[in-house]
Short mmCIF file of C-alpha atoms and ligand atoms in Angstrom, two decimals:
data_model
loop_
_atom_site.label_atom_id
_atom_site.label_comp_id
_atom_site.label_asym_id
_atom_site.label_seq_id
_atom_site.Cartn_x
_atom_site.Cartn_y
_atom_site.Cartn_z
CA MET A 1 -19.95 -7.96 -13.89
CA GLN A 2 -22.56 -6.38 -11.56
CA ASN A 3 -23.40 -9.71 -9.97
CA ILE A 4 -20.02 -10.70 -8.62
CA ASN A 5 -19.71 -9.82 -4.98
CA LEU A 6 -16.47 -9.47 -3.05
CA GLU A 7 -16.67 -12.98 -1.54
CA GLN A 8 -17.18 -14.56 -4.96
CA TYR A 9 -14.33 -12.54 -6.45
CA LEU A 10 -11.98 -13.65 -3.68
CA GLU A 11 -13.03 -17.29 -4.00
CA ALA A 12 -12.04 -17.20 -7.67
CA GLU A 13 -8.86 -15.17 -7.19
CA LEU A 14 -7.62 -16.96 -4.07
CA PRO A 15 -8.71 -20.61 -4.49
CA ASP A 16 -9.20 -23.02 -1.58
CA SER A 17 -6.13 -25.03 -2.55
CA SER A 18 -3.87 -23.05 -0.22
CA SER A 19 -4.45 -22.29 3.44
CA GLU A 20 -2.69 -18.97 2.92
CA ASN A 21 -5.37 -18.02 0.39
CA LEU A 22 -8.12 -18.94 2.84
CA ASP A 23 -6.50 -16.78 5.52
CA LEU A 24 -6.12 -13.85 3.15
CA ARG A 25 -9.74 -14.15 2.08
CA ASP A 26 -10.91 -14.11 5.72
CA LEU A 27 -8.78 -11.10 6.46
CA ILE A 28 -9.97 -9.06 3.48
CA ILE A 29 -13.60 -9.89 4.28
CA SER A 30 -13.10 -8.76 7.89
CA ILE A 31 -11.61 -5.45 6.73
CA SER A 32 -14.38 -4.95 4.16
CA LYS A 33 -17.06 -5.49 6.82
CA ALA A 34 -15.49 -2.86 9.03
CA THR A 35 -15.48 -0.42 6.09
CA ILE A 36 -19.19 -1.11 5.44
CA SER A 37 -19.90 -0.17 9.02
CA ILE A 38 -17.73 2.98 8.73
CA ALA A 39 -19.52 3.86 5.46
CA LYS A 40 -22.84 3.78 7.33
CA ASP A 41 -21.49 6.28 9.87
CA THR A 42 -20.16 8.61 7.18
CA ARG A 43 -23.68 8.91 5.64
CA ILE A 44 -25.07 10.52 8.79
CA THR A 45 -22.21 12.27 10.53
CA GLY A 46 -24.28 15.42 11.10
CA LEU A 47 -27.33 13.52 12.39
CA LYS A 48 -25.26 11.28 14.63
CA LYS A 49 -23.25 14.30 15.82
CA ILE A 50 -19.97 12.60 14.96
CA ARG A 51 -18.37 15.13 12.64
CA GLY A 52 -16.49 17.04 15.31
CA SER A 53 -13.22 16.60 17.15
CA LEU A 54 -12.36 14.86 20.38
CA ASN A 55 -10.44 16.74 22.96
CA LYS A 56 -7.17 14.92 22.24
CA THR A 57 -4.31 14.58 19.78
CA ASN A 58 -2.88 11.42 18.21
CA VAL A 59 0.73 10.23 18.10
CA GLN A 60 1.36 12.65 15.19
CA GLY A 61 0.16 15.59 17.27
CA GLU A 62 -2.97 15.94 15.10
CA GLN A 63 -6.38 16.54 16.56
CA VAL A 64 -8.40 13.30 16.69
CA LYS A 65 -11.88 13.47 15.16
CA VAL A 66 -14.77 11.43 16.57
CA LEU A 67 -14.96 9.51 13.30
CA ASP A 68 -11.21 8.77 13.39
CA GLU A 69 -11.64 7.02 16.69
CA LEU A 70 -14.86 5.21 15.74
CA SER A 71 -13.28 3.92 12.53
CA ASN A 72 -10.15 2.79 14.33
CA ASP A 73 -12.25 0.93 16.93
CA LYS A 74 -14.22 -0.82 14.19
CA LEU A 75 -11.11 -2.11 12.46
CA LEU A 76 -9.51 -3.05 15.75
CA LYS A 77 -12.54 -5.11 16.76
CA ALA A 78 -13.07 -6.76 13.37
CA LEU A 79 -9.42 -7.79 13.14
CA SER A 80 -9.23 -9.03 16.72
CA GLN A 81 -11.92 -11.58 15.74
CA CYS A 82 -10.10 -12.73 12.61
CA SER A 83 -7.81 -15.69 13.21
CA ALA A 84 -5.66 -14.85 10.18
CA CYS A 85 -4.64 -11.52 11.68
CA SER A 86 -1.72 -11.42 13.99
CA GLY A 87 -1.72 -7.71 14.67
CA PHE A 88 -2.98 -4.28 13.77
CA ALA A 89 -1.17 -0.96 13.54
CA SER A 90 -2.74 2.32 12.62
CA GLU A 91 -2.36 6.05 12.44
CA GLU A 92 -4.43 6.33 15.59
CA LEU A 93 -2.38 3.91 17.69
CA GLU A 94 0.95 4.87 19.17
CA GLU A 95 2.06 1.22 19.23
CA PRO A 96 0.87 -1.73 17.10
CA VAL A 97 -1.51 -4.19 18.80
CA LEU A 98 -0.62 -7.89 18.67
CA TYR A 99 -3.47 -10.42 18.82
CA ASN A 100 -1.77 -13.68 18.02
CA SER A 101 1.89 -13.72 17.17
CA THR A 102 1.80 -16.75 14.85
CA SER A 103 -1.08 -15.81 12.54
CA ARG A 104 -0.10 -15.17 8.97
CA PHE A 105 -0.79 -11.51 8.40
CA MET A 106 -0.44 -8.06 9.92
CA VAL A 107 -2.71 -5.16 8.96
CA VAL A 108 -1.72 -1.51 8.78
CA ALA A 109 -4.33 1.18 8.25
CA ASP A 110 -5.28 4.78 8.18
CA PRO A 111 -8.81 4.15 9.49
CA LEU A 112 -10.19 7.51 8.40
CA ASP A 113 -8.12 9.37 5.83
CA GLY A 114 -8.90 13.01 5.06
CA SER A 115 -10.54 13.66 8.40
CA SER A 116 -10.33 17.45 8.00
CA ASN A 117 -12.90 16.97 5.21
CA ILE A 118 -15.51 15.33 7.49
CA ASN A 119 -16.92 18.60 8.70
CA VAL A 120 -17.62 19.83 5.16
CA ASN A 121 -19.02 16.56 3.78
CA MET A 122 -16.23 15.94 1.28
CA PRO A 123 -14.93 12.47 0.29
CA ILE A 124 -12.99 10.58 2.94
CA GLY A 125 -11.76 7.01 3.16
CA THR A 126 -10.00 4.09 4.83
CA ILE A 127 -6.61 2.87 3.59
CA PHE A 128 -5.11 -0.51 4.48
CA GLY A 129 -2.19 -2.78 3.72
CA VAL A 130 -1.62 -6.46 4.51
CA ILE A 131 1.92 -7.48 5.45
CA ARG A 132 3.21 -11.00 5.92
CA ASN A 133 4.06 -11.86 9.49
CA THR A 134 7.69 -12.78 9.02
CA ASP A 135 9.08 -12.16 12.51
CA TYR A 136 6.26 -13.12 14.92
CA ASP A 137 6.75 -9.77 16.45
CA LYS A 138 6.00 -6.08 16.07
CA SER A 139 9.09 -5.80 13.89
CA SER A 140 7.04 -7.49 11.11
CA PHE A 141 5.31 -4.14 10.76
CA ILE A 142 8.50 -2.27 9.93
CA LYS A 143 9.01 -3.77 6.47
CA SER A 144 9.37 -2.31 3.04
CA GLY A 145 6.35 -2.30 0.76
CA ARG A 146 7.71 -5.36 -1.07
CA TYR A 147 6.50 -7.38 1.93
CA TYR A 148 2.89 -6.26 1.42
CA ILE A 149 0.78 -8.99 -0.09
CA SER A 150 -2.38 -6.97 -0.55
CA ALA A 151 -3.66 -3.43 -0.09
CA GLY A 152 -6.78 -1.43 -0.68
CA TYR A 153 -8.97 1.44 0.30
CA SER A 154 -12.56 2.45 0.76
CA LEU A 155 -13.69 5.78 -0.59
CA TYR A 156 -16.80 7.17 1.07
CA GLY A 157 -18.14 9.51 -1.60
CA PRO A 158 -21.22 9.74 -3.84
CA SER A 159 -20.92 5.92 -3.91
CA ASP A 160 -19.01 3.95 -1.31
CA ILE A 161 -16.37 1.91 -3.07
CA PHE A 162 -13.75 -0.64 -2.07
CA VAL A 163 -10.62 -0.88 -4.24
CA LEU A 164 -8.42 -3.90 -3.75
CA THR A 165 -5.22 -5.35 -5.07
CA VAL A 166 -4.32 -9.04 -4.77
CA ASN A 167 -2.20 -11.06 -7.18
CA ASN A 168 -1.09 -7.94 -9.03
CA LYS A 169 -4.65 -7.10 -10.15
CA VAL A 170 -6.56 -4.00 -9.12
CA VAL A 171 -10.36 -4.08 -8.95
CA GLU A 172 -13.15 -1.87 -7.65
CA PHE A 173 -16.34 -2.87 -5.82
CA THR A 174 -19.31 -0.62 -5.05
CA LEU A 175 -21.39 -0.94 -1.91
CA GLU A 176 -25.01 -1.83 -2.52
CA PRO A 177 -26.45 -0.23 0.63
CA GLU A 178 -29.58 -2.36 1.05
CA SER A 179 -27.88 -5.74 0.97
CA GLU A 180 -24.70 -4.27 2.49
CA GLN A 181 -22.62 -6.11 -0.09
CA TYR A 182 -19.74 -4.94 -2.24
CA TYR A 183 -20.23 -5.77 -5.95
CA LEU A 184 -17.54 -5.71 -8.62
CA THR A 185 -17.81 -2.52 -10.69
CA ARG A 186 -14.37 -2.26 -12.32
CA SER A 187 -12.07 -5.14 -13.08
CA ASP A 188 -8.43 -5.04 -14.14
CA ILE A 189 -7.92 -1.33 -13.52
CA LYS A 190 -4.95 0.12 -15.40
CA VAL A 191 -3.61 3.63 -14.87
CA PRO A 192 -3.49 5.48 -18.23
CA GLU A 193 0.09 6.05 -19.38
CA GLU A 194 -0.42 9.82 -19.22
CA GLY A 195 -3.20 11.99 -17.85
CA THR A 196 -4.52 15.53 -18.03
CA VAL A 197 -4.73 16.33 -14.32
CA TYR A 198 -2.11 17.35 -11.74
CA SER A 199 -2.95 17.26 -8.06
CA ILE A 200 -0.81 19.06 -5.49
CA ASN A 201 -1.34 21.53 -2.65
CA GLU A 202 -0.16 24.71 -4.42
CA GLY A 203 -0.51 26.59 -1.15
CA ASN A 204 2.88 25.07 -0.35
CA PHE A 205 4.54 26.68 -3.41
CA LYS A 206 6.74 29.02 -1.40
CA HIS A 207 8.09 26.09 0.67
CA TRP A 208 9.10 23.96 -2.33
CA ASP A 209 12.54 23.31 -3.75
CA ASN A 210 13.15 25.42 -6.88
CA ARG A 211 13.11 22.35 -9.12
CA ILE A 212 9.59 21.49 -7.97
CA LYS A 213 8.53 25.09 -8.55
CA LYS A 214 9.89 24.77 -12.09
CA TRP A 215 7.91 21.55 -12.71
CA ASN A 216 4.77 23.21 -11.33
CA LEU A 217 5.12 26.31 -13.50
CA SER A 218 5.79 24.26 -16.58
CA THR A 219 2.76 22.03 -15.84
CA LYS A 220 0.37 24.92 -15.33
CA ASN A 221 2.02 26.81 -18.15
CA PRO A 222 1.16 30.38 -17.09
CA GLN A 223 2.63 31.94 -20.26
CA GLY A 224 0.62 29.63 -22.49
CA THR A 225 3.80 28.74 -24.39
CA SER A 226 3.70 24.98 -23.94
CA ASN A 227 1.09 22.53 -25.13
CA LYS A 228 1.43 20.33 -22.08
CA THR A 229 -0.98 22.15 -19.75
CA LYS A 230 -2.86 20.06 -17.23
CA LYS A 231 -5.90 20.82 -15.11
CA LEU A 232 -5.50 21.18 -11.35
CA ARG A 233 -7.71 19.07 -9.07
CA TYR A 234 -7.05 18.79 -5.33
CA VAL A 235 -9.50 17.46 -2.73
CA GLY A 236 -7.09 17.15 0.21
CA SER A 237 -8.10 13.53 0.99
CA LEU A 238 -5.46 11.18 -0.37
CA VAL A 239 -8.07 8.49 -1.08
CA ALA A 240 -10.05 10.82 -3.33
CA ASP A 241 -7.07 12.40 -5.11
CA ALA A 242 -5.37 9.04 -5.59
CA HIS A 243 -8.55 7.33 -6.78
CA ARG A 244 -9.10 9.95 -9.47
CA THR A 245 -5.47 9.55 -10.52
CA LEU A 246 -5.81 5.76 -10.62
CA ILE A 247 -8.84 5.87 -12.90
CA GLU A 248 -8.10 8.90 -15.08
CA GLY A 249 -4.32 9.12 -14.93
CA GLY A 250 -2.18 12.19 -14.30
CA ILE A 251 -0.14 12.89 -11.20
CA PHE A 252 -0.65 13.31 -7.47
CA ALA A 253 2.30 14.82 -5.63
CA TYR A 254 2.97 15.58 -1.99
CA PRO A 255 6.69 16.32 -2.01
CA SER A 256 8.81 17.25 0.99
CA ASP A 257 9.18 20.98 1.51
CA LYS A 258 10.60 23.45 4.01
CA LYS A 259 7.54 22.97 6.26
CA ASN A 260 7.54 19.14 6.02
CA PRO A 261 11.16 18.17 5.33
CA GLU A 262 10.31 14.44 5.47
CA GLY A 263 7.09 14.86 3.46
CA LYS A 264 3.64 14.80 5.05
CA LEU A 265 2.11 11.44 4.20
CA ARG A 266 2.79 8.30 6.18
CA LEU A 267 4.87 5.56 4.57
CA MET A 268 3.37 2.44 6.14
CA TYR A 269 -0.35 3.11 5.94
CA GLU A 270 -0.74 5.74 3.22
CA ALA A 271 2.16 5.57 0.76
CA ASN A 272 2.90 1.82 0.69
CA PRO A 273 -0.71 0.68 0.12
CA PHE A 274 -1.11 3.16 -2.73
CA ALA A 275 2.30 2.27 -4.13
CA LEU A 276 1.28 -1.40 -4.30
CA ILE A 277 -2.02 -0.48 -5.95
CA PHE A 278 -0.47 1.87 -8.52
CA THR A 279 2.42 -0.43 -9.35
CA SER A 280 -0.02 -3.34 -9.78
CA ALA A 281 -2.11 -1.17 -12.10
CA GLY A 282 0.86 -0.21 -14.28
CA GLY A 283 1.41 3.23 -12.77
CA SER A 284 4.32 4.57 -10.73
CA ALA A 285 4.92 5.51 -7.09
CA PHE A 286 8.11 7.26 -5.99
CA ASN A 287 9.46 9.42 -3.22
CA LEU A 288 11.88 11.96 -4.72
CA GLU A 289 14.57 9.35 -5.39
CA LYS A 290 13.32 5.79 -5.51
CA GLU A 291 10.25 3.63 -5.64
CA ILE A 292 8.11 3.89 -2.53
CA LEU A 293 8.05 0.07 -2.27
CA ASP A 294 11.84 0.03 -1.89
CA ILE A 295 12.03 2.37 1.09
CA GLU A 296 13.34 0.50 4.14
CA PRO A 297 11.37 1.99 7.03
CA GLU A 298 12.99 2.98 10.29
CA SER A 299 9.88 3.60 12.31
CA PHE A 300 6.22 2.85 12.00
CA HIS A 301 4.87 6.39 11.79
CA GLN A 302 7.54 7.71 9.45
CA ARG A 303 6.60 10.14 6.71
CA THR A 304 7.60 10.24 3.08
CA PRO A 305 7.24 12.41 -0.01
CA LEU A 306 4.75 10.70 -2.35
CA ILE A 307 4.57 11.06 -6.13
CA LEU A 308 1.90 8.81 -7.64
CA GLY A 309 0.32 8.39 -11.01
CA SER A 310 0.72 7.71 -14.70
CA LYS A 311 4.19 6.53 -15.62
CA LEU A 312 4.93 9.36 -18.04
CA ASP A 313 3.70 12.05 -15.68
CA VAL A 314 5.60 10.71 -12.67
CA HIS A 315 8.81 10.36 -14.67
CA ASP A 316 8.37 13.85 -16.10
CA PHE A 317 8.16 15.17 -12.51
CA LEU A 318 11.24 13.18 -11.44
CA ASP A 319 13.19 14.44 -14.45
CA TYR A 320 13.10 17.89 -12.89
CA LEU A 321 14.93 16.44 -9.88
CA THR A 322 17.29 13.95 -11.54
CA PRO A 323 17.68 14.72 -15.21
CA LYS A 324 16.58 12.02 -17.61
CA GLY A 325 16.14 9.18 -15.20
CA LYS A 326 19.75 9.01 -14.03
CA ASN A 327 19.99 5.88 -11.84
CA ARG A 328 16.21 5.63 -11.64
CA LYS A 329 14.94 2.06 -11.59
CA GLU A 330 11.47 0.57 -11.58
CA ASN A 331 10.65 -2.97 -10.59
CA SER A 332 7.27 -4.35 -11.54
CA GLU A 333 7.49 -7.33 -9.17
CA VAL A 334 4.84 -6.40 -6.70
CA THR A 335 3.30 -9.64 -5.53
CA ASN A 336 4.36 -11.81 -2.63
CA ILE A 337 8.05 -11.71 -3.34
CA PHE A 338 10.68 -11.35 -0.67
CA LYS A 339 14.10 -10.18 -1.66
CA TRP A 340 16.08 -13.36 -2.22
CA SER A 341 19.83 -12.81 -2.37
CA SER A 342 22.56 -15.44 -2.68
CA LYS A 343 23.13 -15.12 1.06
CA SER A 344 19.49 -15.46 2.13
CA ILE A 345 19.02 -18.51 -0.13
CA ASN A 346 22.04 -20.09 1.46
CA ASN A 347 20.79 -19.15 4.94
CA LEU A 348 17.42 -20.73 4.27
CA ARG A 349 18.99 -23.97 3.03
CA ASN A 350 21.31 -24.12 6.06
CA ILE A 351 18.54 -23.45 8.55
CA LEU A 352 16.49 -26.22 6.94
CA LYS A 353 19.57 -28.46 7.04
CA LEU A 354 19.06 -29.60 3.46
CA SER A 355 21.65 -30.68 0.92
CA ARG A 356 21.68 -28.70 -2.34
CA LEU A 357 20.00 -31.62 -4.07
CA LYS A 358 17.17 -31.94 -1.56
CA PHE A 359 16.67 -28.19 -1.46
CA ALA A 360 16.65 -28.10 -5.29
CA ASN A 361 13.91 -30.74 -5.34
CA LYS A 362 11.84 -28.67 -2.96
CA VAL A 363 12.24 -25.52 -5.09
CA GLY A 364 11.73 -27.37 -8.37
CA VAL A 365 15.12 -26.58 -9.96
CA THR A 366 18.37 -28.48 -10.43
CA ARG A 367 21.17 -28.78 -7.88
CA GLY A 368 23.41 -26.74 -10.21
CA THR A 369 20.91 -23.88 -10.22
CA ILE A 370 20.96 -23.72 -6.41
CA LEU A 371 24.75 -23.63 -6.52
CA ARG A 372 24.70 -20.78 -9.05
CA TRP A 373 22.21 -18.82 -6.96
CA GLU A 374 24.36 -19.29 -3.87
CA ILE A 375 27.56 -18.13 -5.51
CA GLY A 376 25.68 -15.28 -7.17
CA SER A 377 26.36 -16.19 -10.80
CA ARG A 378 22.61 -16.52 -11.45
CA LYS A 379 19.50 -15.00 -9.92
CA PRO A 380 16.18 -16.74 -9.27
CA ASN A 381 13.39 -15.70 -11.60
CA TYR A 382 9.91 -14.65 -10.56
CA SER A 383 8.45 -18.14 -10.12
CA ASN A 384 11.61 -19.40 -8.38
CA LYS A 385 11.23 -16.58 -5.87
CA LYS A 386 7.62 -17.52 -5.31
CA ALA A 387 8.70 -21.11 -4.63
CA LEU A 388 11.33 -19.82 -2.17
CA ASP A 389 8.70 -17.65 -0.50
CA ASN A 390 6.44 -20.64 -0.07
CA ILE A 391 9.16 -22.85 1.37
CA TYR A 392 10.15 -20.13 3.78
CA LEU A 393 6.57 -19.47 4.84
CA ALA A 394 5.59 -23.14 5.10
CA THR A 395 8.47 -23.87 7.44
CA ARG A 396 8.54 -20.57 9.22
CA LYS A 397 7.22 -21.94 12.50
CA ASP A 398 10.45 -23.90 12.82
CA LEU A 399 12.69 -21.07 11.88
CA ILE A 400 14.44 -19.42 14.72
CA GLU A 401 16.00 -16.79 12.55
CA ASN A 402 14.65 -15.06 9.50
CA PRO A 403 17.04 -15.88 6.63
CA LEU A 404 16.02 -12.72 4.83
CA GLU A 405 17.21 -10.54 7.69
CA LYS A 406 20.67 -12.04 7.54
CA SER A 407 21.35 -11.23 3.89
P1 LIG B 1 -6.23 14.83 7.38
O1 LIG B 1 -6.63 13.39 7.68
O2 LIG B 1 -5.67 15.54 8.57
O3 LIG B 1 -7.32 15.59 6.71
O4 LIG B 1 -5.00 14.73 6.36
C1 LIG B 1 -5.22 14.15 5.12
C2 LIG B 1 -3.93 13.86 4.48
O5 LIG B 1 -3.13 13.05 5.30
C3 LIG B 1 -4.12 13.20 3.11
O6 LIG B 1 -5.31 12.48 3.01
C4 LIG B 1 -4.08 14.35 2.14
O7 LIG B 1 -3.59 13.98 0.87
C5 LIG B 1 -3.17 15.34 2.80
O8 LIG B 1 -3.23 15.06 4.21
C6 LIG B 1 -3.59 16.76 2.56
O9 LIG B 1 -2.68 17.59 3.19
P2 LIG B 1 -2.76 19.20 3.01
O10 LIG B 1 -4.00 19.65 3.76
O11 LIG B 1 -1.49 19.69 3.66
O12 LIG B 1 -2.83 19.50 1.56
#
C-alpha cells in the first residue's frame, strides 16, 4: 500500500475514459500541491514568523492570521492555473472568485482551519469541497452538499495527511516530506458503528438547550450509574477532532446555542465536505434536524450546527432532540447524483427537444420507463440518475436553463 502515490490512486479511481475524470484528477492534484506547500509553512511558523495575526478581520469578523492569508493565496494561485476549475470561494474571501465560467468544477475551502491553534503548535488543517459547475455563475456555489462530487482535508499534525473522498470511497495519504509526495496510508476508511469518545466544547454548557445538556450529562455519566460513559477529547480544530472521529468513531458535536443560534461552523466549506466524507465512510452527519447534505443554503458563508460521527452515537444524540428518530431520514447516495424529480426529467427532455423514445435510448431505459418517471409513478434508480447526470452535464453548454432548478 505504501507505494501508491496520490497520482497513481487517482489514475486507477478516475480512469482516462472520461474527460470529467481527467478534469477532476487535475483539480485534486492542484489542491494537493497547494496543501503540500502549506504543510511546509506549518512546520516552521515560529522560525518564519508567521504564527501571528494580521491587523484585519475577515468577512466573519474574525481576526485573520498570517497563515490564513498565506494558505488562501496558495489555493487561489494553484486553482487559477488549473483549467478544470471555474471558481474558488473560501472563508477568507468575501465573494467567490470566478476564473473561467465554463470549466467543470468549483472549489470551496477553509484554507487554514483551526487558526487559533497556530500560536500553540496544535494540529491545524485545510478543508475543501468540489462542486459541479451547474450554472456557469457564482450561484453554482450555493448548492446543497448533494452537488459535491469530491471533498477532502489536509491535517498538519505529527504527520501531514491528505484525506480524500471520490466515488464514495474515503482514503488517507501521508506526505513523504523528502519527495514531497502523498502516499496511500489508509484505504477504504469506514467509521466504526459506535465509538468511545465524545468531542464537544463543554465550555458552552450553560448556553445549550436543556435536551443537549441532558445528552451531555448522560454521556459523561457523572453519577456513574450508566455503563455508556465515553471519554472527552476536544482539540478545537475541526480537522483534528473530525479526523479522530472518522478513524476511531464516536461523536463530534458543535450544536447551535444561545451564543451561536445558527451554530458556529460554516456549511459550505466545513460542514458539507465533512458530511460527504462521513457519509461515504458509513458514518452520519446532521444538523439538529436533517442530514447536512440536504440543507439548501441561502448564502455562502452561512453557519450550521454540526453533529458528525458513528451512526449509533449520532442517532443517540438526535434521539434527545426528536425521540426515536421521528421523521429522521438518511440517504446514502452521496456520489455525483443530482436530485431528479419527475418535473426535472421532463424539463431536461423538453430542453433537449427529444421524443420519449429518443430520450429513453440516451438514458438506456425503455420509453415506458421515461413516461412513468415523468408522471411520477416510478423513480429512477441510482444508475439511472447517474445516466441522467451525464446527459445533463454532457449537453450543459447548450442548456440555457438548468432543468434541476425548475423542479
Ligand atoms: P478558528 O479557525 O478560529 O480556530 O476556529 C476553528 C473552528 O472553526 C473549528 O475548526 C473548530 O471545530 C471550532 O472553530 C472550535 O470552536 P470553539 O473554539 O468555539 O470550540
